[in-house]
Coordinates of C-alpha atoms in Angstrom, one line a residue:
M22 CA 37.7 33.2 47.4
K23 CA 37.5 32.2 51.1
K24 CA 36.8 28.5 52.0
K25 CA 33.6 29.5 53.8
T26 CA 32.3 31.1 50.7
V27 CA 33.2 28.1 48.6
Y28 CA 31.4 25.8 51.0
I29 CA 28.3 28.0 51.0
W30 CA 28.1 27.9 47.2
M31 CA 28.7 24.2 47.1
G32 CA 26.0 23.7 49.7
T33 CA 23.7 25.9 47.6
I34 CA 24.3 23.9 44.4
V35 CA 23.8 20.6 46.1
G36 CA 20.5 21.9 47.7
L37 CA 19.2 23.2 44.4
T38 CA 20.1 19.8 42.7
V39 CA 18.2 18.0 45.4
V40 CA 15.2 20.2 45.0
L41 CA 15.3 19.9 41.1
F42 CA 15.3 16.1 41.3
A43 CA 12.6 16.1 43.9
V44 CA 10.5 18.2 41.6
I45 CA 11.1 15.9 38.7
Y46 CA 10.3 12.8 40.7
F47 CA 7.1 14.5 42.0
L48 CA 6.0 15.4 38.5
H49 CA 6.7 11.9 37.4
L50 CA 4.6 10.4 40.2
Q51 CA 1.9 12.9 39.3
D52 CA 1.9 11.9 35.7
K53 CA 1.9 8.2 36.6
A54 CA -1.0 8.7 39.0
V55 CA -3.0 10.5 36.4
K56 CA -2.5 7.5 34.0
V57 CA -3.3 5.0 36.6
A58 CA -6.4 6.9 37.6
S59 CA -7.5 7.3 34.1
A60 CA -7.1 3.5 33.5
V61 CA -9.0 2.6 36.6
K62 CA -12.0 4.8 36.1
G63 CA -12.3 4.1 32.5
G64 CA -12.3 7.7 31.5
P65 CA -11.3 9.3 28.2
P66 CA -7.6 8.9 27.3
T67 CA -5.2 11.8 27.0
L68 CA -3.5 12.7 23.7
S69 CA 0.2 12.2 23.8
F70 CA 1.6 12.9 20.4
Y71 CA 1.1 12.3 16.6
I72 CA 2.9 10.0 14.2
Q73 CA 2.9 11.6 10.7
G74 CA 5.9 10.2 8.8
D75 CA 8.8 12.3 7.5
M76 CA 8.6 15.4 5.3
S77 CA 9.5 13.5 2.2
S78 CA 7.0 10.7 2.7
P79 CA 4.1 11.6 5.1
L80 CA 1.5 9.1 5.7
D81 CA -1.3 8.9 3.1
K82 CA -4.5 7.3 4.2
P83 CA -3.1 5.3 7.2
M84 CA -5.7 2.5 7.7
D85 CA -4.5 0.3 10.6
V86 CA -1.7 0.3 13.1
A87 CA 0.0 -2.2 15.5
K88 CA 2.8 -2.1 17.8
I89 CA 5.0 -5.2 17.3
G90 CA 8.0 -5.5 19.6
Q91 CA 9.5 -2.0 20.0
F92 CA 8.2 -0.6 16.6
V93 CA 5.0 0.9 15.4
Y94 CA 3.8 -0.5 12.1
V95 CA 1.3 1.5 10.0
T96 CA -0.4 0.5 6.7
D97 CA 0.2 3.5 4.5
T98 CA -2.5 2.5 2.1
N99 CA -2.3 5.1 -0.7
H100 CA 1.5 4.5 -0.9
K101 CA 0.9 0.7 -1.0
Q102 CA 3.4 0.2 1.7
V103 CA 3.9 -0.2 5.5
Q104 CA 5.7 2.6 7.3
V105 CA 7.6 1.7 10.5
F106 CA 8.4 4.1 13.5
D107 CA 10.0 3.9 16.9
S108 CA 8.1 4.5 20.1
T109 CA 8.5 8.3 19.8
G110 CA 7.1 8.4 16.3
T111 CA 10.4 8.7 14.5
P112 CA 10.4 7.1 11.0
I113 CA 12.7 4.1 10.8
F114 CA 12.0 2.3 7.6
K115 CA 9.2 1.3 5.2
F116 CA 8.5 -1.8 3.0
G117 CA 6.2 -2.8 0.2
T118 CA 5.5 -1.6 -3.3
Q119 CA 2.4 -1.6 -5.5
G120 CA 1.7 -4.9 -7.3
T121 CA 0.5 -8.4 -7.0
G122 CA 3.8 -10.2 -6.4
E123 CA 5.4 -11.3 -3.2
G124 CA 5.9 -8.3 -0.8
Q125 CA 3.6 -6.2 -2.9
F126 CA 0.2 -4.6 -2.1
Q127 CA -2.9 -3.3 -3.8
F128 CA -4.7 -2.1 -0.7
P129 CA -2.8 -2.9 2.5
Y130 CA -5.3 -2.7 5.4
G131 CA -5.2 -4.7 8.7
I132 CA -1.9 -5.4 10.4
T133 CA -0.8 -7.4 13.4
G134 CA 2.2 -9.3 14.7
D135 CA 3.1 -12.6 16.4
K136 CA 5.4 -13.3 19.4
D137 CA 8.5 -13.7 17.1
G138 CA 8.0 -10.2 15.7
N139 CA 6.7 -11.3 12.4
V140 CA 4.3 -8.8 10.6
Y141 CA 1.0 -9.9 9.1
V142 CA -0.6 -7.6 6.5
A143 CA -4.1 -8.1 5.0
D144 CA -4.4 -7.0 1.4
L145 CA -8.0 -6.2 0.8
Y146 CA -7.7 -6.2 -3.0
N147 CA -5.1 -8.9 -3.5
N148 CA -7.2 -11.2 -1.3
R149 CA -4.5 -12.5 0.9
I150 CA -2.4 -12.0 4.0
S151 CA 1.4 -11.6 3.7
I152 CA 3.8 -12.3 6.4
F153 CA 7.0 -10.3 6.8
D154 CA 9.9 -10.5 9.3
S155 CA 10.3 -7.5 11.7
K156 CA 12.6 -5.7 9.2
G157 CA 10.0 -6.0 6.3
K158 CA 11.5 -8.9 4.4
F159 CA 8.7 -11.0 2.8
L160 CA 8.6 -14.4 4.3
K161 CA 5.4 -16.2 3.0
Y162 CA 1.6 -16.0 2.6
F163 CA -0.7 -17.1 5.3
T164 CA -2.5 -20.1 4.0
D165 CA -5.4 -22.3 5.1
E166 CA -5.3 -26.0 5.6
N167 CA -5.3 -26.5 1.9
Q168 CA -2.2 -24.3 1.6
K169 CA -4.1 -21.8 -0.4
P170 CA -3.2 -18.1 0.1
D171 CA -6.3 -16.8 -1.6
F172 CA -8.9 -18.6 0.6
L173 CA -10.3 -15.2 1.7
K174 CA -12.3 -12.8 -0.5
S175 CA -11.4 -9.5 1.2
P176 CA -9.4 -9.8 4.4
G177 CA -9.8 -6.6 6.5
G178 CA -9.1 -6.5 10.2
L179 CA -6.3 -8.6 11.7
R180 CA -5.3 -9.4 15.2
I181 CA -3.2 -12.1 16.8
V182 CA -4.5 -13.2 20.3
N183 CA -3.2 -16.0 22.3
N184 CA -1.2 -17.2 19.3
N185 CA -4.2 -17.4 17.1
L186 CA -5.1 -15.2 14.1
W187 CA -8.4 -13.4 13.9
V188 CA -9.4 -11.9 10.5
T189 CA -12.5 -10.3 9.3
D190 CA -13.7 -10.9 5.7
I191 CA -15.6 -7.8 4.7
Q192 CA -17.0 -9.3 1.3
L193 CA -18.0 -12.6 2.9
G194 CA -19.4 -11.0 6.0
K195 CA -17.6 -13.3 8.3
V196 CA -15.0 -13.4 11.1
F197 CA -12.6 -16.3 11.4
E198 CA -10.1 -17.6 14.0
Y199 CA -7.2 -19.6 12.8
D200 CA -4.1 -21.1 14.4
L201 CA -0.9 -19.9 13.0
K202 CA -0.6 -23.1 10.8
G203 CA -3.9 -22.3 9.1
K204 CA -6.3 -24.5 10.9
K205 CA -9.8 -22.9 11.2
L206 CA -10.9 -22.8 14.8
L207 CA -14.0 -20.6 14.7
E208 CA -16.3 -19.0 12.2
L209 CA -18.8 -16.2 13.0
S210 CA -21.3 -15.0 10.4
T211 CA -24.4 -14.0 12.4
A212 CA -25.4 -12.0 15.5
V213 CA -28.6 -12.7 17.3
D214 CA -29.7 -15.6 15.1
K215 CA -29.3 -17.2 11.6
D216 CA -31.5 -14.5 10.2
D217 CA -29.3 -11.7 11.5
P218 CA -26.1 -11.9 9.4
L219 CA -23.0 -9.8 9.8
N220 CA -22.6 -7.0 7.1
A221 CA -19.1 -6.1 6.2
P222 CA -17.4 -6.8 9.6
N223 CA -14.4 -4.6 9.8
A224 CA -12.4 -5.2 13.0
V225 CA -12.2 -7.7 15.7
A226 CA -10.9 -7.7 19.3
V227 CA -10.7 -10.2 22.2
D228 CA -10.6 -9.3 25.8
S229 CA -8.8 -11.1 28.8
D230 CA -12.0 -13.1 29.5
H231 CA -11.9 -14.3 25.8
N232 CA -15.1 -12.3 24.9
I233 CA -15.1 -11.5 21.1
Y234 CA -15.9 -8.1 19.9
V235 CA -16.7 -7.3 16.1
S236 CA -17.4 -4.0 14.6
D237 CA -20.3 -5.0 12.3
T238 CA -19.8 -2.0 10.1
G239 CA -22.7 -2.4 7.5
N240 CA -25.1 -2.9 10.3
Q241 CA -23.9 0.1 12.3
R242 CA -23.2 -1.9 15.5
L243 CA -20.7 -3.8 17.6
V244 CA -21.5 -7.4 18.3
V245 CA -20.3 -9.2 21.4
Y246 CA -19.8 -13.0 21.6
D247 CA -18.5 -15.4 24.3
K248 CA -15.4 -17.4 23.8
A249 CA -17.3 -20.2 22.1
G250 CA -18.8 -17.7 19.6
K251 CA -22.2 -17.6 21.2
F252 CA -23.9 -14.2 20.8
K253 CA -24.1 -12.0 24.0
R254 CA -25.2 -8.5 23.1
V255 CA -25.3 -5.7 20.6
I256 CA -23.8 -2.3 21.3
N257 CA -24.9 0.6 19.2
G258 CA -25.1 3.5 21.6
S259 CA -28.7 3.0 22.5
I260 CA -30.0 1.6 25.8
D261 CA -29.3 -2.2 25.8
G262 CA -28.6 -1.9 22.1
K263 CA -32.2 -2.1 21.2
G264 CA -32.8 1.3 19.9
D265 CA -31.6 3.1 16.8
S266 CA -27.8 3.2 16.3
K267 CA -25.9 6.4 16.9
F268 CA -23.0 5.0 15.0
V269 CA -22.1 5.6 11.4
N270 CA -19.5 3.2 10.0
P271 CA -17.9 1.8 13.2
R272 CA -14.4 0.7 12.5
G273 CA -11.4 0.0 14.8
I274 CA -12.0 -1.6 18.3
G275 CA -9.8 -2.6 21.2
V276 CA -10.2 -3.5 24.9
E277 CA -8.2 -1.8 27.6
G278 CA -6.8 -3.6 30.7
N279 CA -9.7 -2.4 32.9
G280 CA -12.3 -3.9 30.4
T281 CA -13.3 -0.7 28.8
L282 CA -14.2 -1.3 25.1
L283 CA -12.9 1.4 22.8
M284 CA -14.4 2.0 19.2
I285 CA -13.6 4.6 16.6
D286 CA -16.5 5.6 14.5
N287 CA -15.4 6.5 11.1
M288 CA -18.1 8.9 9.8
T289 CA -19.0 10.7 13.0
H290 CA -15.3 11.0 13.8
Y291 CA -15.7 10.0 17.4
L292 CA -13.9 7.7 19.9
Y293 CA -16.3 5.9 22.2
G294 CA -15.7 4.1 25.4
F295 CA -18.0 1.4 26.8
D296 CA -18.0 -0.6 30.1
K297 CA -18.3 -4.3 30.3
K298 CA -22.1 -4.1 30.1
G299 CA -22.1 -2.0 26.9
K300 CA -22.9 1.2 28.6
Q301 CA -21.2 4.3 27.1
V302 CA -18.7 5.8 29.5
F303 CA -17.2 8.6 27.3
Q304 CA -17.2 10.1 23.9
I305 CA -14.4 12.4 22.4
G306 CA -13.6 13.7 19.0
G307 CA -15.5 15.2 16.2
L308 CA -14.7 16.3 12.7
G309 CA -11.4 18.5 12.5
A310 CA -7.7 18.5 12.6
D311 CA -7.3 20.0 16.2
K312 CA -6.4 18.2 19.4
D313 CA -8.8 15.3 20.0
Q314 CA -10.5 15.7 16.6
F315 CA -10.4 13.2 13.7
Y316 CA -11.3 13.0 10.0
L317 CA -12.5 9.6 9.0
P318 CA -10.5 7.7 11.6
N319 CA -10.2 3.9 11.0
G320 CA -7.9 1.7 12.9
L321 CA -7.4 1.3 16.7
F322 CA -4.7 -0.6 18.6
I323 CA -4.0 -0.9 22.3
D324 CA -0.5 -2.0 23.3
D325 CA 0.4 -4.1 26.4
K326 CA 1.2 -0.8 28.3
G327 CA -2.2 0.8 27.6
E328 CA -1.1 3.2 24.9
I329 CA -3.8 3.7 22.3
F330 CA -3.0 4.2 18.6
I331 CA -5.7 5.6 16.2
T332 CA -5.2 6.0 12.5
D333 CA -6.6 9.4 11.3
T334 CA -6.8 8.8 7.7
V335 CA -7.6 12.2 6.0
N336 CA -5.5 14.0 8.6
Q337 CA -2.7 11.7 7.5
R338 CA -1.5 10.8 11.0
V339 CA -1.7 8.3 13.9
A340 CA -2.9 9.8 17.2
V341 CA -1.2 8.2 20.2
Y342 CA -3.1 8.4 23.5
Y343 CA -2.5 7.0 27.0

């Protein structure tokens, strides 16, 4: 082959390579721009993929989810265990068995993690919160100031925010804030006034302004408080929260970086988004197993990158959105 021909072929290959990388980079920028635009406008998120577990042990009634470090931890409630996945949804390991002893569960529900990667799991029926290391080794029970692990009646939702633990007690109808040594910092039990008690509060979230959000499940509403626990407003899908609620069993909640409040409604099977004033900005979902559909969804978690994880209990999966 002549040198000129060789040079022509080499130039063509180089040119095609440059074009290919340019296309890939352009698509990357487009994808990033779409994500940024979605985050800024507070619009509905985009489905990325599902986490379902492996063929031998698929999730069975996943109730809550949290990304702790690089791993995604899911309470696999009917299996009485926690399943752990990498960021792509690949199963890594699992821990927990049925029982009442250390490292065992009867109804693992809420899950969260601290800055050291330790995993906190609320057991609704064993009336306690167990703490594990990142690899699933049982460390201890979370206790109150009296060193009692059973100081709660039915711990449900868990979130660690600013190194403090928030927990909902479904049976007591209360929401608590503790430091990680077990000292109680705040207790919420009512909404508008003392004659308006919370009823089976299920999940709790705190935004960057330290506003507190509670899914008051039995009252079919979300309740918003300021950082001191003073009532601010009710969100129920009606104008100013003063009309009949459109929710049926509101469950998992979280706040995006732009301030949009997300809530998953268990029995209408919808994901709702609300602005900072409580006005609805989007609604997606509905009963089913197709894309953007749910069947009795329960838990919701937003990581520091803005990814959204939703446990879809009957569909036996976790839907991951961005």
